[in-house]
PDB file of C-alpha atoms in Angstrom:
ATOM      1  CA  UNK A   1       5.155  58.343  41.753  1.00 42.00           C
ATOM      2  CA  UNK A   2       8.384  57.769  43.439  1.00 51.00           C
ATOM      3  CA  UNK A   3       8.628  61.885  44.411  1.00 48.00           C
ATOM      4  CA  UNK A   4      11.351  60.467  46.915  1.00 51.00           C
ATOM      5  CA  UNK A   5      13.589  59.607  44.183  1.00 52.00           C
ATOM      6  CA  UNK A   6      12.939  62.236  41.947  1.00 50.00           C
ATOM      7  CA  UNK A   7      14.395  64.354  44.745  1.00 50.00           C
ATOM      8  CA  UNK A   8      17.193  62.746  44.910  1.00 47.00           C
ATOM      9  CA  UNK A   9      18.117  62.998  40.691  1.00 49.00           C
ATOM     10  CA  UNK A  10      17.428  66.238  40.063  1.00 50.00           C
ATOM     11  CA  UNK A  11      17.962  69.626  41.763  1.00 52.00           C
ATOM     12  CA  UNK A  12      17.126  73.293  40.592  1.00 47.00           C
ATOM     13  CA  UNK A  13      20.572  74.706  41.873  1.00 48.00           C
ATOM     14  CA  UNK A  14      22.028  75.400  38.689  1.00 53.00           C
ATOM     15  CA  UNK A  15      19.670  78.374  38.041  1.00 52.00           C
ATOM     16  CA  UNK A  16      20.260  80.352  40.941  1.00 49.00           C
ATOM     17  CA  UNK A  17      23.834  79.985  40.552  1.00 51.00           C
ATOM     18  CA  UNK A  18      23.164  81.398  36.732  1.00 52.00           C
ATOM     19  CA  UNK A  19      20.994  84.234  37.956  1.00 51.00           C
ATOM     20  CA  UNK A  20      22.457  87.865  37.303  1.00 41.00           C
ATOM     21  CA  UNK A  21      21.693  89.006  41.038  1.00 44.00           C
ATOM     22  CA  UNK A  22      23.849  85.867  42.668  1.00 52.00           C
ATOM     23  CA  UNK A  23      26.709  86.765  40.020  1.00 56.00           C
ATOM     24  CA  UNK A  24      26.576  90.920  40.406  1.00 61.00           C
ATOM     25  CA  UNK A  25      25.968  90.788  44.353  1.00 61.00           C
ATOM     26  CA  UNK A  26      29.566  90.768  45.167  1.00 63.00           C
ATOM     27  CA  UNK A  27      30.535  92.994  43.167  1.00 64.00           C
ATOM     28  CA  UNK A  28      27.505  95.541  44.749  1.00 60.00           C
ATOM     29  CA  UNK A  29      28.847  94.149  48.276  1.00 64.00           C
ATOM     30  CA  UNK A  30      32.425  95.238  47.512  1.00 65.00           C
ATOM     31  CA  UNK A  31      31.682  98.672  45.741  1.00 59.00           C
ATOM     32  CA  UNK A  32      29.523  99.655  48.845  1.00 58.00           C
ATOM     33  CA  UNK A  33      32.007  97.781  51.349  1.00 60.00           C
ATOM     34  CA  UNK A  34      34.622  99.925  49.989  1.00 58.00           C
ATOM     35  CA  UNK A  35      32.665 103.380  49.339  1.00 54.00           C
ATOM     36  CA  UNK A  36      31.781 103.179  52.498  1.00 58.00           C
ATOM     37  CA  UNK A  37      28.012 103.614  51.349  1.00 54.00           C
ATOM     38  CA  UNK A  38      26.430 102.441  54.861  1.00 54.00           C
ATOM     39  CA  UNK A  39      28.087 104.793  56.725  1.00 54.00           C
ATOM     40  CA  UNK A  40      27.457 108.008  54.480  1.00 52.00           C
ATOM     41  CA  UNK A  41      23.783 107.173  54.031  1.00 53.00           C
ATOM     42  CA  UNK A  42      21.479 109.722  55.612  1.00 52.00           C
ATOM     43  CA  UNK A  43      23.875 112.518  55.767  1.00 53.00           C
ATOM     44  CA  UNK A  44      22.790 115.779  53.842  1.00 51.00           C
ATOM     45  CA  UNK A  45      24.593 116.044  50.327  1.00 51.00           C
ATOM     46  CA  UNK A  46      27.031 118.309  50.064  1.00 52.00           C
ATOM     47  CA  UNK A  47      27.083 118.295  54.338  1.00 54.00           C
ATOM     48  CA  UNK A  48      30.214 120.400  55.739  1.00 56.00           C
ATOM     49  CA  UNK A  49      32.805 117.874  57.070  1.00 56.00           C
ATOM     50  CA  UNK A  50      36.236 119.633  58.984  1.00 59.00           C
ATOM     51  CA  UNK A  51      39.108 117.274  59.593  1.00 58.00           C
ATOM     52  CA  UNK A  52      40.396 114.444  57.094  1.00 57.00           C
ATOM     53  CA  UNK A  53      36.612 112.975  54.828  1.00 55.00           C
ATOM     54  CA  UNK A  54      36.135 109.621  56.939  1.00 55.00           C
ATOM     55  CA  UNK A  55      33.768 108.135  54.711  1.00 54.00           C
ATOM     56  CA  UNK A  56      35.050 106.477  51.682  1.00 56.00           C
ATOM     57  CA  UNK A  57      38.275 105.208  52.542  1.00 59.00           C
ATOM     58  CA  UNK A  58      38.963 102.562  49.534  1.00 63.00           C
ATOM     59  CA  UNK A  59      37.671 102.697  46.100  1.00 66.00           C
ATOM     60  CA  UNK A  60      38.242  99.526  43.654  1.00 71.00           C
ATOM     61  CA  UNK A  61      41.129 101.059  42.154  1.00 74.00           C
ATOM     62  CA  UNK A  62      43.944  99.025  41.462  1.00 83.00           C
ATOM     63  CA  UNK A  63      42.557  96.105  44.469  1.00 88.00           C
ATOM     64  CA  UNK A  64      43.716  93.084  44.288  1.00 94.00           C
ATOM     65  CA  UNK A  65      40.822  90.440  44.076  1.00 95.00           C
ATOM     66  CA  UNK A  66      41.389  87.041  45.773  1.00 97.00           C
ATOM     67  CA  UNK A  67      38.274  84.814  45.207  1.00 97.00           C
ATOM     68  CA  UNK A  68      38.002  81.733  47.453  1.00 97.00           C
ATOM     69  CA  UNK A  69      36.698  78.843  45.361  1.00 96.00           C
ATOM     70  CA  UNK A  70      36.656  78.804  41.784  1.00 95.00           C
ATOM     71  CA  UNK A  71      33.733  76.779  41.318  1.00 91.00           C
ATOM     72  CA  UNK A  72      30.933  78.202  38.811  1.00 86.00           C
ATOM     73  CA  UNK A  73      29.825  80.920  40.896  1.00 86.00           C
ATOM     74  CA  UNK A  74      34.062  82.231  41.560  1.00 91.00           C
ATOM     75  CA  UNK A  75      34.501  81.879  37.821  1.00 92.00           C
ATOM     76  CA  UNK A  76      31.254  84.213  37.382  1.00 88.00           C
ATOM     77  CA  UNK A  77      32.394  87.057  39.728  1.00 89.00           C
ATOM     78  CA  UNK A  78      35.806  86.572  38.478  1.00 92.00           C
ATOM     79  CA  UNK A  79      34.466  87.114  34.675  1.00 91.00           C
ATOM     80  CA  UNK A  80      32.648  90.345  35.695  1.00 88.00           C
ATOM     81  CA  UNK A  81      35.735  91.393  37.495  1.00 89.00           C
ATOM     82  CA  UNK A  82      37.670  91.254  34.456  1.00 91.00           C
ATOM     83  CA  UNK A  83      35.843  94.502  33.014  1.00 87.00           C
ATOM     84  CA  UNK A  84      37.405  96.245  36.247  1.00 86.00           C
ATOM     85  CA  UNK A  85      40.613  95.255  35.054  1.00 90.00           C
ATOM     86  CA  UNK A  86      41.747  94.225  38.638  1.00 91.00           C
ATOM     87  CA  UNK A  87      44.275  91.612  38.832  1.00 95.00           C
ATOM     88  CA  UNK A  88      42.186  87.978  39.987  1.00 97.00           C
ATOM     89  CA  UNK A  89      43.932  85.224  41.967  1.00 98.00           C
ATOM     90  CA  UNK A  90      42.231  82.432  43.453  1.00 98.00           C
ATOM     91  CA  UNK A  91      42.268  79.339  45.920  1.00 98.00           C
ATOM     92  CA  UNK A  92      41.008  76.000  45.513  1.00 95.00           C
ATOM     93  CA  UNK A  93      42.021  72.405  46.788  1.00 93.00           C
ATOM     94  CA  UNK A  94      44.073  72.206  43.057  1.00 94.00           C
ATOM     95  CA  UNK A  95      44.568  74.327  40.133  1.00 97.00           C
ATOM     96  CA  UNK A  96      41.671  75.380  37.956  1.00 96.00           C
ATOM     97  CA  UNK A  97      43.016  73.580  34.719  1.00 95.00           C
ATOM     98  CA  UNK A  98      42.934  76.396  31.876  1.00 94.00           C
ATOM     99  CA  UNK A  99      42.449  79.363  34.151  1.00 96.00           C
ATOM    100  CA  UNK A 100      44.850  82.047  33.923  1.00 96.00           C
ATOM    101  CA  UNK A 101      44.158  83.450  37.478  1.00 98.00           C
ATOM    102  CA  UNK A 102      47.343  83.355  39.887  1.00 98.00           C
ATOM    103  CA  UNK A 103      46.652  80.252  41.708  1.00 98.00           C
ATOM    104  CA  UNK A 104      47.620  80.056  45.268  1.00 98.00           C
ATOM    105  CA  UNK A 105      47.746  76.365  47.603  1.00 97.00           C
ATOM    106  CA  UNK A 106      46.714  78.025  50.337  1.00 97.00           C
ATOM    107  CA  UNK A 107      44.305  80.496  52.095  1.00 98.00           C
ATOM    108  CA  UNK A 108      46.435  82.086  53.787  1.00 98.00           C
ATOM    109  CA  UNK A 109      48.935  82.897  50.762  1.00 98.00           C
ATOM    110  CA  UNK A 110      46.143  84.141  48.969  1.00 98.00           C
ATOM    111  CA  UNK A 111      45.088  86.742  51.654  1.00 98.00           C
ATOM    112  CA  UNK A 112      48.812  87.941  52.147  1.00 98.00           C
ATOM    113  CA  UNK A 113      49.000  88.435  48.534  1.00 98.00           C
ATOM    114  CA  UNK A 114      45.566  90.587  48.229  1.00 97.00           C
ATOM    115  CA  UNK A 115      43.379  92.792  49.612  1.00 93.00           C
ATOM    116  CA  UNK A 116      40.005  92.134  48.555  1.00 93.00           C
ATOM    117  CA  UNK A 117      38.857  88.538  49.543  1.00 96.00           C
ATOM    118  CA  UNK A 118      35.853  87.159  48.185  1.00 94.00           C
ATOM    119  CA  UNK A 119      34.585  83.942  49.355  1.00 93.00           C
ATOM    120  CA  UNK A 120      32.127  81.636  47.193  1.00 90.00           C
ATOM    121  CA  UNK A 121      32.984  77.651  48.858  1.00 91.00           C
ATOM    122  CA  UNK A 122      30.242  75.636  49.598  1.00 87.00           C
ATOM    123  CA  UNK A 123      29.883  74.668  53.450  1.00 86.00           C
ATOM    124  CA  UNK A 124      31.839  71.728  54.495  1.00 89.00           C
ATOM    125  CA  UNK A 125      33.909  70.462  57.106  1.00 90.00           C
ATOM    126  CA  UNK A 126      36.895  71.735  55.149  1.00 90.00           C
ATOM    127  CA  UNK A 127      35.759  75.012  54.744  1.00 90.00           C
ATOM    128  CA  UNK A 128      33.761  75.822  58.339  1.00 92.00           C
ATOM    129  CA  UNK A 129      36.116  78.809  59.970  1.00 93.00           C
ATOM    130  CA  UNK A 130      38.472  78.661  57.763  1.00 96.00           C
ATOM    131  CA  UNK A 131      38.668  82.581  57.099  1.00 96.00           C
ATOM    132  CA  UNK A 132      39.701  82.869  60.707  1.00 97.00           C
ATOM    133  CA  UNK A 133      41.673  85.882  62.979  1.00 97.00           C
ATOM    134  CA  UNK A 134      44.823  84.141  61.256  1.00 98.00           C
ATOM    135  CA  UNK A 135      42.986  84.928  57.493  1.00 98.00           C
ATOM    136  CA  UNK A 136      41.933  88.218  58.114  1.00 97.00           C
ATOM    137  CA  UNK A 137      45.240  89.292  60.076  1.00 98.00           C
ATOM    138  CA  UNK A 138      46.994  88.714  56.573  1.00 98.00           C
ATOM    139  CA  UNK A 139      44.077  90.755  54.488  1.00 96.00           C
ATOM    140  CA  UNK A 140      45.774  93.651  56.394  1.00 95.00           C
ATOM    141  CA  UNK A 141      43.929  96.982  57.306  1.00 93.00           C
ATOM    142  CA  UNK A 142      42.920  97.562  53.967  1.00 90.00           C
ATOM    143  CA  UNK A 143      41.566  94.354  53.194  1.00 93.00           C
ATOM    144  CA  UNK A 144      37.766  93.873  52.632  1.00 91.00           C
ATOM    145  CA  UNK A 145      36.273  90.685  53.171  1.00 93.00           C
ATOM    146  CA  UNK A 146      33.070  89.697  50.416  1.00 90.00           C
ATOM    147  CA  UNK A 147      31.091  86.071  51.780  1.00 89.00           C
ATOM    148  CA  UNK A 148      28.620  84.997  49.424  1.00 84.00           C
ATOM    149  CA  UNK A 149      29.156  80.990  50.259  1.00 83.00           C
ATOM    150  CA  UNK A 150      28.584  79.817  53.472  1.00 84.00           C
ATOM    151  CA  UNK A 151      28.060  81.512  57.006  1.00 84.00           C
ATOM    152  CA  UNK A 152      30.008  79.195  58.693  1.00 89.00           C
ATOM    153  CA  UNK A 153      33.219  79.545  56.562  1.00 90.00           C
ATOM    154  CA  UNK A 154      33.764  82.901  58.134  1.00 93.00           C
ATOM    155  CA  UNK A 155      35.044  82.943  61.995  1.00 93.00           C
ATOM    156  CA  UNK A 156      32.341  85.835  63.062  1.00 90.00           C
ATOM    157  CA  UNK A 157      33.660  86.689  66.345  1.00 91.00           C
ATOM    158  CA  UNK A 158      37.002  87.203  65.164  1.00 95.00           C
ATOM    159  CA  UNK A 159      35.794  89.192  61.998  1.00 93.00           C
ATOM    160  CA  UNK A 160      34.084  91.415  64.131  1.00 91.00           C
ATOM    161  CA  UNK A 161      37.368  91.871  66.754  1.00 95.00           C
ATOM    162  CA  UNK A 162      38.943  92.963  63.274  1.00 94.00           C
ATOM    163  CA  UNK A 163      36.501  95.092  61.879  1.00 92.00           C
ATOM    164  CA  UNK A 164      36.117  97.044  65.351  1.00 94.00           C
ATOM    165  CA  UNK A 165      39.703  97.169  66.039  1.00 94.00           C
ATOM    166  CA  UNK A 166      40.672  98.134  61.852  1.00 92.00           C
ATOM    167  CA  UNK A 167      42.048  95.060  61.291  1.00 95.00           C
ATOM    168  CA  UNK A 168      40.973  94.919  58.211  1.00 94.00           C
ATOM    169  CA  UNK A 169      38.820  97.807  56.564  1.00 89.00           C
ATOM    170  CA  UNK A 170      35.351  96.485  55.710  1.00 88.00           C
ATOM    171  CA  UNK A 171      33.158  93.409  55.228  1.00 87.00           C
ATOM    172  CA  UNK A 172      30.323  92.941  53.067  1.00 83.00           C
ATOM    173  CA  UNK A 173      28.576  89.486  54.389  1.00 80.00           C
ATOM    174  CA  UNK A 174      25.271  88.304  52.870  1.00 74.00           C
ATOM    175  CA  UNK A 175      25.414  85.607  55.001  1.00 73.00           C
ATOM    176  CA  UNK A 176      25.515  85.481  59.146  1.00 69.00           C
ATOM    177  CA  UNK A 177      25.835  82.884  61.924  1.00 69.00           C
ATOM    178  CA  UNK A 178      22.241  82.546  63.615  1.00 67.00           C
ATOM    179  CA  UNK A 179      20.824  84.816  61.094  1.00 62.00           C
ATOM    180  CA  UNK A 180      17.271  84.413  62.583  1.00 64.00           C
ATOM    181  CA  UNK A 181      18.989  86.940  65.571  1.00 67.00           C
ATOM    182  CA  UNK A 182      22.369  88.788  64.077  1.00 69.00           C
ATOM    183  CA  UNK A 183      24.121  89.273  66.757  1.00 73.00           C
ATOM    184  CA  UNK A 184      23.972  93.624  68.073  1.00 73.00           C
ATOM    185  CA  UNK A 185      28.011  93.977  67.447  1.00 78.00           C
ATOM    186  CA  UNK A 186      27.164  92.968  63.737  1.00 75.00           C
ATOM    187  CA  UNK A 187      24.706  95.181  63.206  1.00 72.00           C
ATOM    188  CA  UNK A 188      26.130  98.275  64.858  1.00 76.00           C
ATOM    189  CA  UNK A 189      29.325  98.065  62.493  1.00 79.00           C
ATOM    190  CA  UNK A 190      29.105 101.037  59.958  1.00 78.00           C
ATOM    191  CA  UNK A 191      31.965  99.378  57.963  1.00 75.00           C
ATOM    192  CA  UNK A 192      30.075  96.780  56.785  1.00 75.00           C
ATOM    193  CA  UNK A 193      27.737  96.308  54.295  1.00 71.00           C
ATOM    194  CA  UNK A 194      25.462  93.500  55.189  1.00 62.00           C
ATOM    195  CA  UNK A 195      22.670  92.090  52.739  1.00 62.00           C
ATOM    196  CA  UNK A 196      20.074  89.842  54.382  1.00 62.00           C
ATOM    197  CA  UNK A 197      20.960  86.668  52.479  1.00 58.00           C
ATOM    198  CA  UNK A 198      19.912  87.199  49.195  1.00 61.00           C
ATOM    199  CA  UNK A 199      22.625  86.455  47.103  1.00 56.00           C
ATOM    200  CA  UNK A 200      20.284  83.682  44.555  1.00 59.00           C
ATOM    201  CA  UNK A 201      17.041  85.525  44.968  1.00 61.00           C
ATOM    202  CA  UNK A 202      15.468  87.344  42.275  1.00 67.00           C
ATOM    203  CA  UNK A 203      11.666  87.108  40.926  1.00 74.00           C
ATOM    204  CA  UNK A 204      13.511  86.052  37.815  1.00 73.00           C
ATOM    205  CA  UNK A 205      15.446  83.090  39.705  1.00 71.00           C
ATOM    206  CA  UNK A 206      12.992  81.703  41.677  1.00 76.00           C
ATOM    207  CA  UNK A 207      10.845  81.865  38.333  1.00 81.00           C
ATOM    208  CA  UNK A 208      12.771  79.956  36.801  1.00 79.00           C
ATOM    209  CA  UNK A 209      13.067  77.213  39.464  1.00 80.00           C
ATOM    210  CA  UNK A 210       9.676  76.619  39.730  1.00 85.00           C
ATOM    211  CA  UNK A 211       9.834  76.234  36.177  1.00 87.00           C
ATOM    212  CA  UNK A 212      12.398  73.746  35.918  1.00 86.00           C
ATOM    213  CA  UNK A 213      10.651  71.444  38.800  1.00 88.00           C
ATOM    214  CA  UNK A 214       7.371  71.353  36.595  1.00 92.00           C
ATOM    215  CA  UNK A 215       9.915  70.285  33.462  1.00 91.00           C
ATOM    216  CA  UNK A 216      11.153  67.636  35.962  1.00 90.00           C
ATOM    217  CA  UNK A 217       8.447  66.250  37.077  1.00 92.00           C
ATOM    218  CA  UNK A 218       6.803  66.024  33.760  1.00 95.00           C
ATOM    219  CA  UNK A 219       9.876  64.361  32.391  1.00 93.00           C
ATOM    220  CA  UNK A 220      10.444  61.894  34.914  1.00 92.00           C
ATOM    221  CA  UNK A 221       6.567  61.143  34.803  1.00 94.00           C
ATOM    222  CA  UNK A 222       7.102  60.726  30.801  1.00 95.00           C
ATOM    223  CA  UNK A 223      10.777  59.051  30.913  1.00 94.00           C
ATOM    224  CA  UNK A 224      11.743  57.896  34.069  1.00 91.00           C
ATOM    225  CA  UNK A 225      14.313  60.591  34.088  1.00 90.00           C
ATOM    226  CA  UNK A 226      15.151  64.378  34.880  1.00 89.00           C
ATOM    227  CA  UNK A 227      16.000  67.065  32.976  1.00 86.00           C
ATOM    228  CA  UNK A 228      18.907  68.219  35.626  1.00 81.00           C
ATOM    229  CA  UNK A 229      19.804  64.732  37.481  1.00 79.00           C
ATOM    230  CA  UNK A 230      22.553  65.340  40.449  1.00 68.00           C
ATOM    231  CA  UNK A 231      25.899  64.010  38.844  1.00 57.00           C
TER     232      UNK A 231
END
């Protein structure tokens, strides 16, 4: 059997993208990023603090939710985000057509105009460092930056020169440049809330996968053809 092209028409993406973890991670990522969870873990309830509380400096109320590519994972987190009732504007290379998000033409725009970025793009060459010092600068001190797309989208050396310097206020990445080694100024940021990549893993995704490639191959050893074929 021709496993070669069988690879080639179908994929199992379309699951993980559907799973309940991959949709509700960001919005984990950007209640902890802006409760400032990381940082108040480990201290004693109730623990006597003099001087101004330093821990939870945002909440989500009344933020201002930019997500960066409306594809079917943006329109997920920006469905869920609805129940928040936080205003939603977006990005893409051209208007979502029916979506009543504010739509802005460009990145930058839609950082001025919000404070709570969320990116979802795939990786490409039109989307590696695009949230760059320039990106972030415009999120303003406030601004929290949520990346559940691609690693390489985010500029990591400049979004650690803002986070150290209060650039912006927080991050929440679940994805990181060499993530085999994270570099030590990432991990020693307390106003961040990192997550080790698992944005589509859950016992009930990956279940499913496997499921789906047995349906595939048993369809394209009965038909000639796949249940999901790549479009």
């Amino acid at each position: 059997m021709a496993l070669t092209a069988l690879g080639s028409s179908a994929r199992a993406e379309t699951l993980p993208q559907r799973s309940i973890l991959r949709n509700t991670l960001p919005l984990t990522i950007l209640a902890a990023s802006s409760q400032r969870v990381r940082a108040s873990t480990g201290r004693p309830v109730r623990q006597t603090i003099s001087g101004p509380y330093p821990l939870s400096l945002n909440s989500l109320w009344n933020r201002k939710i930019g997500i960066y590519g409306l594809g079917r994972i943006g329109k997920a987190i920006g469905r869920r985000l609805e129940g928040f009732e936080l205003p939603i504007n977006y990005h893409n290379r051209r208007p979502v057509a029916g979506c009543a998000y504010q739509y802005y033409s460009s990145l930058h725009n839609l950082a001025m105009a919000v404070d709570t970025l969320i990116c979802a793009v795939p990786g490409n060459a039109a989307t590696d460092g695009s949230i760059n010092a320039d990106i972030l600068q415009a999120l303003g001190p406030t601004g929290i930056l949520i990346n559940i797309g691609r690693s390489k989208t985010v500029d990591q050396d400049a979004l650690i020169f803002c986070l150290e310097n209060k650039i912006i206020s927080a991050a929440g990445p679940d994805v990181f440049a060499n993530e085999s080694c994270v570099s030590d100024e990432m991990l020693m940021l307390e106003n961040t809330s990192r997550r080790p990549h698992i944005a589509p893993a859950s016992v009930d995704a990956r279940g499913a996968v496997a499921n789906l490639v047995i349906d595939n191959l048993l369809s394209w050893i009965k038909t000639g053809k796949t249940i999901t074929p790549i479009e």
